[in-house]
């Protein structure tokens, strides 16, 4: 079972907090599992909520016309990698 | 018997604005018509067709092509396979016009890919018979069975004329309608597609979703009108971005509070107008939320209270008075106050459904012995969106199986979160399920989880 990196742990916490996923523990999110529909069963409203949280926490604007949008939200691992690659360097 | 000529209305108004924008390309009315005529020629003989296109330009081309062939646009409430199969059983010859990966539809599929590149139609603008049924909009009815709402082309013309007058879209600058709402629902259909077809405005093909998308679209499409919902408007305001100034914001699907409206007018630097509508009557009224709490009926629409005490609306688009599905206080024939939705109607992020219908669908799943949806507390103001919960008695079905069956017949926004499996529901002696008892049971299971 692949384990979460330190940054993935941080993003997992952000997902659980911003979406009020009361019955999910951040450390239980499998890094490579699907976040949407299968897996955690998230939908478009969650994507919007999550995008707001990511924007506030990391200054990264999610755009749906980004060709990689589907891949960005594919898994905790993909999302964390996208944030790390695009976050505002402080 | 004398032959009276059939009354017709134009398919497209001859206005200066382009009909659409696809990215940075403006699509003229003549180029749009060429696309619509080409698609109309490809449609099979049928009485109706599903219009499932997601791109707003594709949807518009499909909409016009279906009308040109004298057929009806079927607009389902969601894209679940069970939902589509139910409607398809009543319109067995109807194909589905699609533009995305809709693989699981059990009806013949016709793909729409028009991009305004088929040349320009010449000759006069086509006319559509006024009494032709243009759309059948399906909604989950309060009686627990899906209901269908028909609109003639004349009725769509009438409501659009009223709105164009209210929102200064008859002449004006020819703005682009930047819509965060899908075109399949009445509000999106009226205020993005029909304003462009019949007014001096262009529709934006894309559907900006994230605040970053909305900002980019407003910047690229100036002058623009933002057509949105309280849900999306809130997300934009919470994003903390710098915004370009649109000409106007239109907002509908749920009442907006005056504070949010005021914040939106300050942050976006333009006026915000709300539209009141319902599936039964379509859009009938508007208000500038920062200045007035009462609604003013569209020009030509009148309100009255019927013999049963229900508020009714009637305008040229309504063959007869339509009872409104809300608690409404009629001030006079043109003004009213809305006190709240009737309780059976749920509204999650602007999407509506009937609680009775959701419960019926839950209990129709094989292996579900009993089950009930529990609406969220409306007074519990959390950020984001409150979801439905469900308690289900299904000893031989897993949660994932039940969720998958529900996903086939309802919008994903209504899928319960959480779905808790219990041994039996706490029914009272009369079979009722008191809300507080259900909430207590949910809370108990949340603690045990």
Short mmCIF file of C-alpha atoms in Angstrom, two decimals:
data_model
loop_
_atom_site.label_atom_id
_atom_site.label_comp_id
_atom_site.label_asym_id
_atom_site.label_seq_id
_atom_site.Cartn_x
_atom_site.Cartn_y
_atom_site.Cartn_z
CA UNK A 1 0.00 0.00 0.00
CA UNK A 2 1.56 3.31 -1.04
CA UNK A 3 1.77 5.72 1.88
CA UNK A 4 1.14 9.46 1.88
CA UNK A 5 4.07 11.86 1.62
CA UNK A 6 4.21 14.74 4.10
CA UNK A 7 2.67 17.16 1.59
CA UNK A 8 -0.03 14.66 0.63
CA UNK A 9 -0.92 14.40 4.31
CA UNK A 10 -1.36 18.17 4.35
CA UNK A 11 -3.58 18.15 1.24
CA UNK A 12 -5.57 15.18 2.58
CA UNK A 13 -6.30 17.21 5.70
CA UNK A 14 -7.37 20.14 3.51
CA UNK A 15 -9.74 17.87 1.55
CA UNK A 16 -11.38 16.42 4.65
CA UNK A 17 -11.70 19.81 6.37
CA UNK A 18 -12.94 21.82 3.42
CA UNK A 19 -15.53 19.21 2.41
CA UNK A 20 -16.67 18.32 5.96
CA UNK A 21 -16.02 14.63 5.28
CA UNK A 22 -16.95 13.59 8.79
CA UNK A 23 -16.57 9.87 8.22
CA UNK A 24 -13.20 10.00 6.45
CA UNK A 25 -9.85 10.20 8.22
CA UNK A 26 -7.19 12.08 6.19
CA UNK A 27 -4.66 9.29 6.61
CA UNK A 28 -7.15 6.79 5.14
CA UNK A 29 -7.20 8.45 1.71
CA UNK A 30 -5.25 6.20 -0.62
CA UNK A 31 -2.86 8.47 -2.56
CA UNK A 32 -3.59 6.84 -5.91
CA UNK A 33 -7.32 6.16 -5.51
CA UNK A 34 -9.89 8.20 -7.43
CA UNK A 35 -11.19 11.22 -5.51
CA UNK A 36 -14.37 11.65 -7.53
CA UNK A 37 -17.34 9.32 -7.94
CA UNK A 38 -15.57 6.08 -7.20
CA UNK A 39 -13.17 6.34 -4.29
CA UNK A 40 -14.36 9.18 -2.07
CA UNK A 41 -17.43 9.76 -4.23
CA UNK A 42 -16.92 13.49 -4.61
CA UNK A 43 -18.75 15.57 -7.23
CA UNK A 44 -18.55 18.93 -8.99
CA UNK A 45 -19.69 20.91 -5.95
CA UNK A 46 -16.89 19.34 -3.96
CA UNK A 47 -14.46 20.24 -6.73
CA UNK A 48 -15.50 23.88 -6.47
CA UNK A 49 -15.22 23.88 -2.68
CA UNK A 50 -11.86 22.20 -2.86
CA UNK A 51 -10.65 24.68 -5.50
CA UNK A 52 -11.54 27.55 -3.14
CA UNK A 53 -9.66 25.94 -0.26
CA UNK A 54 -6.62 25.32 -2.48
CA UNK A 55 -6.73 28.91 -3.72
CA UNK A 56 -6.78 30.24 -0.15
CA UNK A 57 -4.15 27.89 1.23
CA UNK A 58 -1.69 27.83 -1.66
CA UNK A 59 -2.64 30.66 -4.03
CA UNK A 60 -3.22 28.15 -6.84
CA UNK A 61 -6.20 28.93 -9.12
CA UNK A 62 -7.83 25.79 -10.53
CA UNK A 63 -9.17 26.32 -14.06
CA UNK A 64 -11.58 23.96 -15.83
CA UNK A 65 -10.23 24.84 -19.25
CA UNK A 66 -6.90 23.52 -18.11
CA UNK A 67 -6.55 20.45 -20.31
CA UNK A 68 -5.24 18.51 -17.36
CA UNK A 69 -8.22 19.28 -15.13
CA UNK A 70 -9.42 15.70 -15.07
CA UNK A 71 -5.93 14.51 -14.19
CA UNK A 72 -5.43 17.19 -11.54
CA UNK A 73 -8.37 15.87 -9.54
CA UNK A 74 -7.71 12.23 -10.39
CA UNK A 75 -6.17 11.37 -7.03
CA UNK A 76 -4.66 12.82 -3.90
CA UNK A 77 -1.24 12.24 -5.43
CA UNK A 78 -2.04 14.04 -8.68
CA UNK A 79 -3.69 16.95 -6.88
CA UNK A 80 -0.78 17.36 -4.47
CA UNK A 81 1.70 17.30 -7.34
CA UNK A 82 -0.30 19.98 -9.21
CA UNK A 83 -0.40 22.25 -6.17
CA UNK A 84 3.31 21.82 -5.50
CA UNK A 85 4.15 22.61 -9.11
CA UNK A 86 2.00 25.75 -9.21
CA UNK A 87 1.97 27.13 -5.69
CA UNK A 88 3.03 30.70 -5.13
CA UNK A 89 6.61 30.58 -3.96
CA UNK A 90 6.91 32.55 -0.74
CA UNK B 1 -63.91 26.73 -43.81
CA UNK B 2 -61.25 29.32 -44.50
CA UNK B 3 -57.59 28.56 -44.17
CA UNK B 4 -56.07 30.88 -41.60
CA UNK B 5 -52.31 31.00 -42.05
CA UNK B 6 -50.46 29.41 -39.14
CA UNK B 7 -48.94 32.10 -36.91
CA UNK B 8 -45.16 31.91 -36.82
CA UNK B 9 -42.30 33.48 -34.85
CA UNK B 10 -38.71 33.86 -36.06
CA UNK B 11 -36.15 31.29 -34.93
CA UNK B 12 -33.49 33.99 -34.57
CA UNK B 13 -33.82 37.73 -34.09
CA UNK B 14 -32.01 39.85 -36.63
CA UNK B 15 -29.83 41.85 -34.21
CA UNK B 16 -26.30 43.25 -34.59
CA UNK B 17 -24.70 41.10 -31.88
CA UNK B 18 -23.05 37.85 -32.94
CA UNK B 19 -25.02 34.83 -31.81
CA UNK B 20 -22.19 33.18 -29.92
CA UNK B 21 -18.59 33.29 -28.86
CA UNK B 22 -16.44 30.19 -29.00
CA UNK B 23 -13.17 31.04 -27.30
CA UNK B 24 -12.12 34.28 -28.98
CA UNK B 25 -14.16 33.68 -32.16
CA UNK B 26 -17.48 35.46 -32.71
CA UNK B 27 -20.07 33.30 -34.51
CA UNK B 28 -22.50 35.32 -36.64
CA UNK B 29 -26.21 34.63 -36.75
CA UNK B 30 -25.89 33.43 -40.34
CA UNK B 31 -23.06 31.03 -39.44
CA UNK B 32 -25.09 29.66 -36.55
CA UNK B 33 -28.07 29.14 -38.82
CA UNK B 34 -25.90 27.24 -41.31
CA UNK B 35 -24.84 24.90 -38.48
CA UNK B 36 -28.44 24.45 -37.34
CA UNK B 37 -29.71 23.72 -40.86
CA UNK B 38 -26.92 21.22 -41.49
CA UNK B 39 -27.74 19.36 -38.27
CA UNK B 40 -31.50 19.53 -38.97
CA UNK B 41 -30.87 17.70 -42.24
CA UNK B 42 -29.14 14.89 -40.30
CA UNK B 43 -31.94 14.37 -37.76
CA UNK B 44 -33.98 11.21 -38.22
CA UNK B 45 -37.76 11.32 -38.57
CA UNK B 46 -39.08 11.56 -35.02
CA UNK B 47 -41.47 13.54 -32.88
CA UNK B 48 -38.81 14.63 -30.42
CA UNK B 49 -35.11 14.46 -29.59
CA UNK B 50 -33.12 14.54 -26.36
CA UNK B 51 -30.91 17.61 -26.25
CA UNK B 52 -28.06 16.50 -23.98
CA UNK B 53 -25.30 18.72 -25.37
CA UNK B 54 -23.12 20.23 -22.65
CA UNK B 55 -21.30 22.88 -24.66
CA UNK B 56 -23.69 25.82 -24.88
CA UNK B 57 -23.06 26.38 -28.59
CA UNK B 58 -23.71 22.72 -29.37
CA UNK B 59 -26.84 22.87 -27.25
CA UNK B 60 -28.02 25.96 -29.15
CA UNK B 61 -27.37 24.35 -32.55
CA UNK B 62 -29.20 21.19 -31.46
CA UNK B 63 -32.08 23.25 -30.03
CA UNK B 64 -32.51 25.18 -33.29
CA UNK B 65 -32.12 22.10 -35.49
CA UNK B 66 -34.80 20.25 -33.53
CA UNK B 67 -37.18 23.22 -33.92
CA UNK B 68 -36.41 23.52 -37.64
CA UNK B 69 -37.50 19.90 -38.08
CA UNK B 70 -40.76 20.53 -36.22
CA UNK B 71 -39.60 18.34 -33.35
CA UNK B 72 -39.53 18.79 -29.56
CA UNK B 73 -36.45 19.30 -27.37
CA UNK B 74 -36.60 16.75 -24.53
CA UNK B 75 -34.83 18.16 -21.45
CA UNK B 76 -34.42 15.56 -18.70
CA UNK B 77 -33.80 16.66 -15.10
CA UNK B 78 -30.53 14.71 -14.91
CA UNK B 79 -28.45 12.36 -17.05
CA UNK B 80 -28.93 9.18 -15.03
CA UNK B 81 -29.51 6.12 -17.23
CA UNK B 82 -32.73 5.21 -15.40
CA UNK B 83 -34.07 8.72 -15.84
CA UNK B 84 -33.32 8.74 -19.57
CA UNK B 85 -34.80 5.27 -20.03
CA UNK B 86 -38.05 6.36 -18.36
CA UNK B 87 -38.44 9.31 -20.71
CA UNK B 88 -37.28 7.32 -23.74
CA UNK B 89 -40.06 4.80 -23.12
CA UNK B 90 -42.58 7.57 -23.82
CA UNK B 91 -40.70 8.83 -26.93
CA UNK B 92 -39.39 5.62 -28.44
CA UNK B 93 -38.26 7.20 -31.70
CA UNK B 94 -36.34 10.08 -30.09
CA UNK B 95 -32.58 10.11 -30.69
CA UNK B 96 -30.16 11.74 -28.23
CA UNK B 97 -28.09 14.68 -29.41
CA UNK B 98 -24.84 14.58 -27.45
CA UNK B 99 -21.40 16.11 -27.53
CA UNK B 100 -19.64 14.41 -24.63
CA UNK B 101 -18.76 10.91 -23.51
CA UNK B 102 -22.38 9.78 -23.01
CA UNK B 103 -21.77 6.13 -23.61
CA UNK B 104 -24.47 4.53 -21.49
CA UNK B 105 -27.57 5.92 -23.17
CA UNK B 106 -29.86 3.22 -24.47
CA UNK B 107 -31.12 5.37 -27.34
CA UNK B 108 -29.56 6.11 -30.75
CA UNK B 109 -26.97 8.84 -30.37
CA UNK B 110 -26.27 11.67 -32.79
CA UNK B 111 -23.06 13.56 -32.16
CA UNK B 112 -23.04 17.37 -32.41
CA UNK B 113 -19.68 18.97 -33.18
CA UNK B 114 -20.63 22.20 -35.02
CA UNK B 115 -18.21 25.09 -34.45
CA UNK B 116 -19.64 27.85 -36.62
CA UNK B 117 -17.44 26.87 -39.54
CA UNK B 118 -20.06 25.57 -42.00
CA UNK B 119 -20.34 28.84 -43.89
CA UNK B 120 -23.14 31.39 -43.65
CA UNK B 121 -26.79 30.68 -44.35
CA UNK B 122 -28.39 32.95 -46.90
CA UNK B 123 -32.03 33.81 -47.37
CA UNK B 124 -34.62 34.90 -44.83
CA UNK B 125 -34.51 33.88 -41.18
CA UNK B 126 -36.63 30.75 -40.75
CA UNK B 127 -39.96 31.03 -38.98
CA UNK B 128 -41.22 28.46 -36.48
CA UNK B 129 -44.97 27.87 -35.92
CA UNK B 130 -45.97 29.75 -32.76
CA UNK B 131 -47.95 26.81 -31.40
CA UNK B 132 -45.17 24.25 -31.99
CA UNK B 133 -44.08 22.61 -28.73
CA UNK B 134 -40.45 23.70 -28.42
CA UNK B 135 -39.44 21.93 -25.24
CA UNK B 136 -40.59 19.38 -22.72
CA UNK B 137 -38.83 20.06 -19.43
CA UNK B 138 -39.02 17.17 -17.01
CA UNK B 139 -38.83 17.69 -13.27
CA UNK B 140 -39.30 15.52 -10.25
CA UNK B 141 -42.85 16.30 -9.24
CA UNK B 142 -44.08 16.83 -5.72
CA UNK B 143 -46.48 13.91 -6.00
CA UNK B 144 -43.51 11.58 -6.34
CA UNK B 145 -43.87 11.03 -10.06
CA UNK B 146 -41.90 12.93 -12.70
CA UNK B 147 -43.87 15.75 -14.25
CA UNK B 148 -43.44 17.28 -17.63
CA UNK B 149 -43.74 20.95 -18.53
CA UNK B 150 -44.39 21.86 -22.15
CA UNK B 151 -43.50 25.23 -23.67
CA UNK B 152 -44.60 26.35 -27.09
CA UNK B 153 -42.26 28.44 -29.22
CA UNK B 154 -44.68 31.33 -28.71
CA UNK B 155 -44.47 30.97 -24.91
CA UNK B 156 -40.65 31.01 -25.03
CA UNK B 157 -40.80 34.06 -27.28
CA UNK B 158 -43.12 35.85 -24.85
CA UNK B 159 -41.05 35.28 -21.70
CA UNK B 160 -37.86 36.16 -23.55
CA UNK B 161 -39.32 39.43 -24.87
CA UNK B 162 -40.31 40.39 -21.33
CA UNK B 163 -36.86 39.64 -19.94
CA UNK B 164 -35.03 41.39 -22.79
CA UNK B 165 -37.03 44.51 -22.02
CA UNK B 166 -36.30 44.31 -18.27
CA UNK B 167 -32.58 43.74 -18.74
CA UNK B 168 -32.01 46.20 -21.59
CA UNK B 169 -31.07 43.57 -24.12
CA UNK B 170 -33.27 44.74 -26.97
CA UNK B 171 -30.78 47.34 -28.14
CA UNK B 172 -27.81 48.01 -25.90
CA UNK B 173 -24.21 47.08 -26.34
CA UNK B 174 -24.72 43.48 -27.50
CA UNK B 175 -23.03 41.91 -24.46
CA UNK B 176 -21.87 38.32 -24.12
CA UNK B 177 -23.84 36.14 -21.72
CA UNK B 178 -21.34 34.41 -19.46
CA UNK B 179 -23.36 31.61 -17.86
CA UNK B 180 -22.33 29.35 -15.00
CA UNK B 181 -25.65 27.52 -15.36
CA UNK B 182 -26.29 24.62 -17.73
CA UNK B 183 -28.60 25.31 -20.70
CA UNK B 184 -30.86 22.30 -20.02
CA UNK B 185 -32.65 23.87 -17.07
CA UNK B 186 -35.30 26.55 -17.52
CA UNK B 187 -33.23 29.39 -16.08
CA UNK B 188 -30.17 28.55 -18.15
CA UNK B 189 -32.26 27.98 -21.25
CA UNK B 190 -34.11 31.27 -20.94
CA UNK B 191 -31.26 33.50 -19.84
CA UNK B 192 -28.35 32.20 -21.86
CA UNK B 193 -29.75 30.54 -24.98
CA UNK B 194 -32.98 32.46 -25.64
CA UNK B 195 -31.61 35.92 -24.79
CA UNK B 196 -28.97 35.31 -27.45
CA UNK B 197 -31.30 33.79 -30.04
CA UNK B 198 -33.99 36.44 -29.68
CA UNK B 199 -32.17 39.48 -28.28
CA UNK B 200 -29.12 41.60 -28.92
CA UNK B 201 -26.66 39.41 -27.03
CA UNK B 202 -24.22 36.58 -27.68
CA UNK B 203 -23.92 33.35 -25.72
CA UNK B 204 -20.57 32.06 -24.50
CA UNK B 205 -20.13 28.47 -25.63
CA UNK B 206 -18.14 27.42 -22.59
CA UNK B 207 -19.47 27.08 -19.10
CA UNK B 208 -17.03 28.68 -16.67
CA UNK B 209 -17.11 26.75 -13.43
CA UNK B 210 -14.30 27.72 -11.05
CA UNK B 211 -13.96 31.36 -9.94
CA UNK B 212 -10.77 31.54 -12.02
CA UNK B 213 -12.78 30.49 -15.10
CA UNK B 214 -15.49 33.06 -14.44
CA UNK B 215 -12.95 35.83 -14.05
CA UNK B 216 -11.17 34.88 -17.29
CA UNK B 217 -14.47 34.69 -19.21
CA UNK B 218 -15.65 38.10 -17.93
CA UNK B 219 -12.31 39.61 -18.90
CA UNK B 220 -12.23 38.11 -22.38
CA UNK B 221 -15.90 38.73 -23.19
CA UNK B 222 -16.37 42.37 -22.14
CA UNK B 223 -18.98 43.77 -22.25
CA UNK B 224 -20.42 40.77 -20.42
CA UNK B 225 -23.45 39.81 -18.37
CA UNK B 226 -22.81 37.22 -15.67
CA UNK B 227 -25.68 34.73 -15.52
CA UNK B 228 -25.26 32.80 -12.31
CA UNK B 229 -26.72 31.31 -9.12
CA UNK B 230 -26.36 32.19 -5.43
CA UNK B 231 -24.16 29.13 -5.09
CA UNK B 232 -21.69 30.20 -7.77
CA UNK B 233 -21.84 33.85 -6.79
CA UNK B 234 -20.89 32.94 -3.23
CA UNK B 235 -17.97 30.89 -4.48
CA UNK B 236 -16.75 33.83 -6.59
CA UNK B 237 -17.03 36.21 -3.65
CA UNK B 238 -15.21 33.82 -1.32
CA UNK B 239 -12.35 33.37 -3.79
CA UNK B 240 -11.01 36.82 -2.89
CA UNK B 241 -10.08 37.70 -6.49
CA UNK B 242 -9.96 41.05 -8.27
CA UNK B 243 -12.88 41.12 -10.72
CA UNK B 244 -13.44 42.84 -14.05
CA UNK B 245 -16.71 44.80 -14.16
CA UNK B 246 -19.56 43.15 -16.08
CA UNK B 247 -22.53 45.17 -17.31
CA UNK B 248 -24.86 43.36 -14.99
CA UNK B 249 -25.23 40.21 -12.92
CA UNK B 250 -28.32 38.02 -13.22
CA UNK B 251 -28.96 35.54 -10.45
CA UNK B 252 -31.62 32.86 -9.96
CA UNK B 253 -32.47 29.33 -8.71
CA UNK B 254 -32.67 30.30 -5.02
CA UNK B 255 -33.32 33.58 -3.21
CA UNK B 256 -30.20 35.66 -2.63
CA UNK B 257 -29.86 37.49 0.66
CA UNK B 258 -29.49 41.28 0.42
CA UNK B 259 -26.07 41.21 2.13
CA UNK B 260 -24.58 38.92 -0.51
CA UNK B 261 -26.25 40.95 -3.25
CA UNK B 262 -24.73 44.13 -1.81
CA UNK B 263 -21.31 42.54 -1.56
CA UNK B 264 -21.58 41.35 -5.17
CA UNK B 265 -22.55 44.82 -6.42
CA UNK B 266 -19.54 46.32 -4.59
CA UNK B 267 -17.01 43.65 -5.58
CA UNK B 268 -18.11 43.43 -9.24
CA UNK B 269 -18.97 47.12 -9.55
CA UNK B 270 -22.31 46.58 -11.33
CA UNK B 271 -25.97 46.06 -10.56
CA UNK B 272 -27.36 42.65 -9.69
CA UNK B 273 -30.86 41.61 -10.69
CA UNK B 274 -32.53 38.48 -9.41
CA UNK B 275 -35.02 36.52 -11.45
CA UNK B 276 -37.92 34.67 -9.88
CA UNK B 277 -39.05 31.60 -11.72
CA UNK B 278 -40.22 28.05 -11.28
CA UNK B 279 -40.53 25.07 -13.57
CA UNK B 280 -44.31 25.45 -13.64
CA UNK B 281 -44.46 29.07 -14.84
CA UNK B 282 -40.93 29.81 -16.07
CA UNK B 283 -39.38 33.17 -15.20
CA UNK B 284 -42.05 35.72 -14.25
CA UNK B 285 -40.50 38.45 -12.10
CA UNK B 286 -37.36 40.29 -11.12
CA UNK B 287 -35.99 42.52 -8.37
CA UNK B 288 -32.88 44.54 -7.71
CA UNK B 289 -32.10 42.83 -4.44
CA UNK B 290 -30.10 45.66 -2.89
CA UNK B 291 -33.02 48.06 -3.30
CA UNK B 292 -36.22 46.04 -2.91
CA UNK B 293 -37.35 42.85 -1.27
CA UNK B 294 -40.59 42.61 -3.26
CA UNK B 295 -40.60 41.13 -6.74
CA UNK B 296 -41.95 42.98 -9.77
CA UNK B 297 -43.67 40.89 -12.41
CA UNK B 298 -42.31 40.95 -15.96
CA UNK B 299 -44.23 43.34 -18.23
CA UNK B 300 -47.48 41.64 -19.23
CA UNK B 301 -47.47 39.14 -16.33
CA UNK B 302 -50.20 39.51 -13.69
CA UNK B 303 -50.59 37.94 -10.28
CA UNK B 304 -53.70 37.01 -8.38
CA UNK B 305 -54.84 34.67 -5.68
CA UNK B 306 -57.07 31.83 -6.85
CA UNK B 307 -60.12 30.39 -5.06
CA UNK B 308 -57.88 28.00 -3.12
CA UNK B 309 -55.80 30.92 -1.84
CA UNK B 310 -52.80 30.01 -4.01
CA UNK B 311 -50.82 32.76 -5.73
CA UNK B 312 -51.11 32.38 -9.49
CA UNK B 313 -49.28 34.00 -12.38
CA UNK B 314 -50.61 34.59 -15.85
CA UNK B 315 -48.98 36.24 -18.83
CA UNK B 316 -49.08 35.82 -22.58
CA UNK B 317 -46.82 32.76 -22.16
CA UNK B 318 -49.38 30.97 -19.98
CA UNK B 319 -52.47 29.53 -21.67
CA UNK B 320 -54.06 29.54 -18.22
CA UNK B 321 -53.15 30.87 -14.78
CA UNK B 322 -50.31 28.88 -13.19
CA UNK B 323 -50.34 28.28 -9.41
CA UNK B 324 -46.89 29.07 -8.02
CA UNK B 325 -45.21 26.38 -5.91
CA UNK B 326 -44.13 28.80 -3.18
CA UNK B 327 -45.49 30.67 -0.19
CA UNK B 328 -46.25 34.00 -1.78
CA UNK B 329 -47.88 37.16 -0.53
CA UNK B 330 -49.46 39.03 -3.43
CA UNK B 331 -49.12 42.81 -2.91
CA UNK B 332 -50.92 43.84 -6.08
CA UNK B 333 -51.25 42.46 -9.58
CA UNK B 334 -47.59 43.25 -10.40
CA UNK B 335 -45.80 42.87 -7.04
CA UNK B 336 -45.33 40.07 -4.56
CA UNK B 337 -43.18 38.88 -1.73
CA UNK B 338 -41.86 35.35 -1.59
CA UNK B 339 -41.97 33.89 1.90
CA UNK B 340 -40.34 30.56 1.15
CA UNK B 341 -40.43 27.43 -0.92
CA UNK B 342 -43.03 24.81 -0.22
CA UNK B 343 -41.41 22.20 1.96
CA UNK B 344 -41.33 19.27 -0.41
CA UNK B 345 -39.00 21.08 -2.80
CA UNK B 346 -35.31 20.63 -2.05
CA UNK B 347 -32.69 23.00 -3.40
CA UNK B 348 -29.09 21.85 -3.28
CA UNK B 349 -26.65 24.30 -4.87
CA UNK B 350 -29.44 25.61 -7.09
CA UNK B 351 -30.66 22.22 -8.31
CA UNK B 352 -34.20 21.34 -7.32
CA UNK B 353 -35.86 18.05 -6.60
CA UNK B 354 -38.91 16.78 -4.83
CA UNK B 355 -38.24 15.01 -1.54
CA UNK B 356 -41.18 12.68 -2.25
CA UNK B 357 -39.66 11.73 -5.59
CA UNK B 358 -36.21 11.03 -4.10
CA UNK B 359 -37.80 8.85 -1.41
CA UNK B 360 -39.83 6.97 -3.99
CA UNK B 361 -36.69 6.28 -6.02
CA UNK B 362 -34.73 5.14 -2.97
CA UNK B 363 -37.47 2.72 -2.01
CA UNK B 364 -37.74 1.40 -5.57
CA UNK B 365 -34.20 -0.03 -5.46
CA UNK B 366 -34.33 -3.84 -5.27
CA UNK B 367 -33.22 -4.95 -1.81
CA UNK B 368 -34.12 -1.66 -0.13
CA UNK B 369 -36.87 -2.55 2.35
CA UNK B 370 -37.35 0.93 3.72
CA UNK B 371 -35.50 4.20 3.44
CA UNK B 372 -35.81 7.92 3.82
CA UNK B 373 -33.89 11.01 2.74
CA UNK B 374 -33.28 13.63 5.41
CA UNK B 375 -32.95 17.24 4.20
CA UNK B 376 -30.17 19.32 5.75
CA UNK B 377 -30.87 21.98 8.35
CA UNK B 378 -31.50 25.14 6.39
CA UNK B 379 -30.73 27.35 9.37
CA UNK B 380 -27.36 25.71 9.98
CA UNK B 381 -25.18 28.14 8.06
CA UNK B 382 -22.08 26.21 7.19
CA UNK B 383 -19.76 27.27 4.43
CA UNK B 384 -20.29 25.46 1.18
CA UNK B 385 -23.23 23.21 0.59
CA UNK B 386 -25.28 21.14 2.99
CA UNK B 387 -26.09 17.69 1.69
CA UNK B 388 -28.92 15.26 2.14
CA UNK B 389 -28.51 12.29 4.43
CA UNK B 390 -30.35 8.99 4.16
CA UNK B 391 -31.29 6.16 6.49
CA UNK B 392 -31.76 2.88 4.66
CA UNK B 393 -32.92 -0.60 5.66
CA UNK B 394 -31.28 -2.99 3.20
CA UNK B 395 -29.78 -6.01 4.92
CA UNK B 396 -28.48 -7.57 1.70
CA UNK B 397 -27.26 -4.49 -0.16
CA UNK B 398 -24.03 -2.59 0.50
CA UNK B 399 -23.76 1.17 0.68
CA UNK B 400 -21.84 1.36 -2.60
CA UNK B 401 -24.51 -0.67 -4.41
CA UNK B 402 -27.28 1.59 -3.15
CA UNK B 403 -25.34 4.74 -4.06
CA UNK B 404 -24.70 3.37 -7.56
CA UNK B 405 -28.41 2.64 -8.06
CA UNK B 406 -29.32 6.14 -6.86
CA UNK B 407 -26.77 7.71 -9.20
CA UNK B 408 -28.65 6.23 -12.16
CA UNK B 409 -31.80 8.16 -11.40
CA UNK B 410 -30.82 11.44 -9.76
CA UNK B 411 -28.38 14.29 -9.99
CA UNK B 412 -25.17 13.54 -8.07
CA UNK B 413 -25.87 16.54 -5.84
CA UNK B 414 -28.74 14.65 -4.24
CA UNK B 415 -26.75 11.51 -3.42
CA UNK B 416 -26.94 11.10 0.35
CA UNK B 417 -23.94 11.90 2.48
CA UNK B 418 -23.93 10.05 4.72
CA UNK B 419 -26.01 7.03 3.73
CA UNK B 420 -26.47 5.08 6.95
CA UNK B 421 -27.75 1.50 6.92
CA UNK B 422 -29.99 0.72 9.87
CA UNK B 423 -32.03 -2.29 11.01
CA UNK B 424 -35.32 -0.43 10.84
CA UNK B 425 -36.60 3.13 10.59
CA UNK B 426 -37.96 4.76 13.76
CA UNK B 427 -41.52 5.01 12.49
CA UNK B 428 -44.16 6.32 14.86
CA UNK B 429 -47.40 4.42 15.50
CA UNK B 430 -48.94 6.19 12.50
CA UNK B 431 -46.00 5.28 10.27
CA UNK B 432 -44.61 8.81 10.29
CA UNK B 433 -40.93 9.61 10.62
CA UNK B 434 -40.50 12.64 12.90
CA UNK B 435 -37.58 14.73 11.69
CA UNK B 436 -35.97 15.09 15.11
CA UNK B 437 -35.97 11.33 15.65
CA UNK B 438 -34.25 10.86 12.28
CA UNK B 439 -31.66 13.52 13.13
CA UNK B 440 -31.01 11.86 16.49
CA UNK B 441 -30.51 8.50 14.81
CA UNK B 442 -28.10 10.05 12.30
CA UNK B 443 -26.14 11.72 15.11
CA UNK B 444 -25.98 8.43 17.00
CA UNK B 445 -24.52 6.62 13.98
CA UNK B 446 -22.04 9.46 13.35
CA UNK B 447 -20.68 8.93 16.87
CA UNK B 448 -20.36 5.19 16.37
CA UNK B 449 -18.56 5.58 13.02
#
